[in-house]
Coordinates of C-alpha atoms in Angstrom, one line a residue:
Chain A
X54 CA -110.5 134.4 -114.8
X55 CA -112.4 136.6 -117.2
X56 CA -114.0 139.4 -115.4
X57 CA -116.0 140.7 -118.3
X58 CA -117.9 138.3 -120.5
X59 CA -119.8 138.6 -123.7
X60 CA -121.3 135.2 -124.1
X61 CA -122.7 135.6 -127.6
X62 CA -119.9 135.7 -130.2
X63 CA -122.3 136.8 -132.9
X64 CA -125.8 138.2 -133.4
X65 CA -127.8 138.6 -136.6
X66 CA -130.8 140.8 -136.9
X67 CA -133.0 142.3 -139.6
X68 CA -132.8 145.9 -140.5
X69 CA -135.3 148.0 -138.5
X70 CA -135.5 145.5 -135.7
X71 CA -134.0 145.7 -132.2
X72 CA -130.4 144.5 -131.5
X73 CA -129.7 143.4 -127.9
X74 CA -126.1 142.8 -127.0
X75 CA -125.4 141.4 -123.5
X76 CA -122.4 141.6 -121.1
X77 CA -121.8 140.1 -117.7
X78 CA -119.2 140.9 -115.2
X79 CA -117.9 139.4 -112.0
X80 CA -116.0 142.2 -110.2
X81 CA -118.3 144.1 -108.0
X82 CA -115.8 147.0 -107.7
X83 CA -116.5 148.0 -111.4
X84 CA -118.2 151.4 -111.3
X85 CA -118.2 152.5 -114.9
X86 CA -119.2 150.6 -118.0
X87 CA -118.6 151.4 -121.7
X88 CA -119.5 150.1 -125.0
X89 CA -117.2 150.4 -128.1
X90 CA -117.8 149.6 -131.7
X91 CA -115.1 148.2 -134.0
X92 CA -114.9 147.8 -137.7
X93 CA -112.3 145.3 -139.2
X94 CA -108.7 146.5 -139.3
X95 CA -109.6 149.7 -137.4
X96 CA -109.4 150.8 -133.8
X97 CA -112.6 150.7 -131.6
X98 CA -114.6 153.8 -131.2
X99 CA -116.5 154.8 -128.0
X100 CA -120.3 154.4 -128.3
X101 CA -122.0 154.9 -125.0
X102 CA -121.3 154.5 -121.3
X103 CA -123.1 154.2 -118.0
X104 CA -122.1 154.9 -114.4
X105 CA -122.9 152.3 -111.7
X106 CA -125.2 154.8 -110.0
X107 CA -127.6 154.7 -112.9
X108 CA -129.6 151.9 -114.5
X109 CA -130.1 153.4 -117.9
X110 CA -128.4 155.7 -120.3
X111 CA -129.8 156.7 -123.7
X112 CA -128.2 158.3 -126.7
X113 CA -130.2 158.4 -129.9
X114 CA -130.8 154.8 -131.1
X115 CA -128.5 153.4 -128.5
X116 CA -129.5 152.6 -124.9
X117 CA -127.5 150.9 -122.3
X118 CA -129.1 149.2 -119.3
X119 CA -127.3 148.2 -116.1
X120 CA -128.6 145.6 -113.6
X121 CA -126.0 145.8 -110.7
X122 CA -127.6 143.0 -108.7
X123 CA -127.3 140.6 -111.6
X124 CA -123.9 142.1 -112.7
X125 CA -125.3 142.4 -116.2
X126 CA -125.5 145.1 -118.8
X127 CA -127.1 145.2 -122.2
X128 CA -126.9 147.5 -125.2
X129 CA -130.0 148.0 -127.2
X130 CA -129.9 149.4 -130.7
X131 CA -133.3 150.5 -132.2
X132 CA -133.9 150.5 -135.0
X133 CA -130.9 148.5 -136.3
X134 CA -129.2 149.7 -139.5
X135 CA -126.8 147.9 -141.9
X136 CA -124.1 150.4 -140.9
X137 CA -124.4 149.1 -137.3
X138 CA -122.7 145.8 -138.5
X139 CA -119.5 145.7 -136.5
X140 CA -117.9 144.1 -133.4
X141 CA -119.2 145.5 -130.2
X142 CA -117.0 145.4 -127.1
X143 CA -118.2 145.8 -123.5
X144 CA -115.7 147.3 -121.1
X145 CA -115.7 147.9 -117.3
X146 CA -113.6 150.3 -115.2
X147 CA -112.9 150.6 -111.6
X148 CA -111.9 153.9 -109.9
X149 CA -108.2 154.0 -109.0
X150 CA -107.4 151.0 -111.2
X151 CA -106.3 153.1 -114.1
X152 CA -107.4 150.6 -116.7
X153 CA -110.4 149.1 -118.3
X154 CA -111.2 145.4 -118.8
X155 CA -112.7 144.4 -122.1
X156 CA -115.0 141.5 -123.1
X157 CA -114.3 139.4 -126.1
X158 CA -116.8 141.2 -128.3
X159 CA -120.0 140.3 -130.1
X160 CA -120.1 140.5 -133.9
X161 CA -123.4 142.2 -135.0
X162 CA -124.7 141.7 -138.5
X163 CA -127.7 143.7 -139.6
X164 CA -129.3 142.3 -142.7
X165 CA -131.0 144.7 -145.2
Chain B
X71 CA -106.9 167.5 -136.0
X72 CA -106.5 165.9 -132.6
X73 CA -106.0 162.2 -132.6
X74 CA -103.9 159.2 -132.0
X75 CA -101.5 157.7 -134.6
X76 CA -99.8 154.4 -134.9
X77 CA -97.2 153.6 -137.4
X78 CA -96.7 151.7 -139.5
X79 CA -100.0 150.1 -140.3
X80 CA -98.3 146.8 -141.4
X81 CA -95.0 145.5 -140.1
X82 CA -93.1 142.4 -141.0
X83 CA -90.2 141.0 -139.1
X84 CA -88.1 137.9 -138.9
X85 CA -88.3 135.7 -135.8
X86 CA -85.7 136.7 -133.2
X87 CA -85.7 140.4 -134.0
X88 CA -87.0 143.0 -131.7
X89 CA -89.5 145.5 -133.2
X90 CA -90.8 148.8 -131.9
X91 CA -94.3 150.0 -132.6
X92 CA -95.0 153.7 -132.5
X93 CA -97.9 155.4 -130.8
X94 CA -98.3 159.2 -130.7
X95 CA -101.3 161.3 -129.4
X96 CA -102.0 165.0 -129.5
X97 CA -105.1 164.9 -127.3
X98 CA -103.2 166.0 -124.2
X99 CA -104.3 162.8 -122.5
X100 CA -102.4 161.6 -119.4
X101 CA -103.1 157.9 -119.8
X102 CA -102.0 155.6 -122.6
X103 CA -102.5 151.9 -123.2
X104 CA -101.4 149.0 -125.4
X105 CA -103.6 146.2 -126.4
X106 CA -103.3 143.1 -128.5
X107 CA -106.1 141.5 -130.5
X108 CA -105.9 138.0 -132.0
X109 CA -108.4 136.7 -134.5
X110 CA -111.8 136.1 -132.9
X111 CA -110.7 137.4 -129.6
X112 CA -111.0 140.5 -127.5
X113 CA -108.6 143.2 -126.5
X114 CA -105.9 142.1 -124.1
X115 CA -104.0 144.7 -122.1
X116 CA -100.3 144.6 -122.5
X117 CA -99.1 147.7 -120.7
X118 CA -100.6 151.0 -119.5
X119 CA -99.4 154.3 -118.3
X120 CA -101.3 156.9 -116.3
X121 CA -98.6 159.5 -116.2
X122 CA -95.3 160.3 -117.8
X123 CA -92.3 158.2 -116.6
X124 CA -94.6 155.6 -115.0
X125 CA -96.2 152.5 -116.4
X126 CA -97.7 149.2 -115.3
X127 CA -97.9 145.7 -116.6
X128 CA -101.2 144.6 -118.0
X129 CA -102.5 141.0 -118.3
X130 CA -100.0 139.9 -121.0
X131 CA -96.8 141.9 -120.5
X132 CA -94.3 139.0 -120.9
X133 CA -92.1 139.5 -123.9
X134 CA -93.0 143.2 -124.3
X135 CA -91.5 146.5 -123.0
X136 CA -92.6 150.1 -123.1
X137 CA -91.3 153.6 -122.2
X138 CA -93.2 156.8 -121.4
X139 CA -90.6 159.6 -121.6
X140 CA -93.1 162.1 -123.1
X141 CA -96.7 162.6 -122.5
X142 CA -97.5 162.3 -126.3
X143 CA -95.6 159.1 -126.9
X144 CA -95.9 155.5 -125.7
X145 CA -93.8 153.1 -127.9
X146 CA -94.1 149.4 -127.5
X147 CA -91.2 147.0 -128.2
X148 CA -92.0 143.4 -129.0
X149 CA -89.0 141.4 -128.0
X150 CA -87.7 138.1 -129.3
X151 CA -88.9 136.7 -126.0
X152 CA -92.6 137.1 -127.0
X153 CA -93.6 133.6 -128.2
X154 CA -96.5 134.5 -130.5
X155 CA -95.9 138.1 -131.6
X156 CA -98.0 138.0 -134.8
X157 CA -101.1 140.0 -133.9
X158 CA -103.0 143.3 -134.3
X159 CA -101.7 145.9 -131.9
X160 CA -103.8 148.8 -130.7
X161 CA -102.8 151.9 -128.8
X162 CA -105.2 154.1 -126.9
X163 CA -105.3 157.1 -124.8
X164 CA -107.6 158.7 -122.3
X165 CA -107.9 161.2 -119.4
X166 CA -106.4 159.6 -116.4
X167 CA -108.8 157.2 -114.7
X168 CA -106.9 157.0 -111.4
X169 CA -109.3 159.2 -109.6
X170 CA -112.5 158.8 -111.7
X171 CA -113.3 156.0 -114.1
X172 CA -115.5 157.9 -116.6
X173 CA -113.1 158.5 -119.4
X174 CA -113.5 156.7 -122.7
X175 CA -110.4 155.6 -124.5
X176 CA -109.5 156.9 -127.9
X177 CA -107.9 154.2 -130.1
X178 CA -105.4 154.5 -132.9
X179 CA -105.9 152.6 -136.2
X180 CA -103.7 149.7 -135.1
X181 CA -100.5 148.0 -136.4
X182 CA -100.7 144.5 -137.8
X183 CA -97.4 142.8 -137.0
X184 CA -96.4 139.6 -138.8
X185 CA -93.4 137.7 -137.6
X186 CA -92.1 134.8 -139.8

């Protein structure tokens, strides 16, 4: 049973437009959510996170929104740039669990 | 520079041989993790350790073994019992998330293991 799902394997957007990446989860005990970015043949790097007590966190061009009632979070990138092209992983953590659960990732392609 | 290193970047082994993947960190992190990534798939947790001399099985631990004798090191052994060992292996570290979840993981560059 996959507890963190990213239902869109890929997304293509034009440079300068908004990219919206979605993530759904099933475990109501998750209390912290993170987004990671990954280039091919490299390890993921942390991008942005949000605590379950918030509904929005913003860092420059990146904003994460959390809807706890729907068990849904999204990552908005505005404006999108060609360098944003990568695989984006959503991850969720639960206090005391000592680990994170990752989604399968969404491949974002930003076209010049 | 602080960071997490994995070696080697590429590793080739014959079927039936055990192989050990190295992971070292100098970030003074308590927690370390091993993940496996297959083409087109996400990160699947193999083993994790929140403190020295203690570790837990992740979602796909069968055919793998680990040790955590030092805070800085968390080697992963892929045994001959692992049915499909060819994959990209990622090691990560973080502050311990046992009491609070808000620590991001820092990943190494990965080791691509090919078993023929």
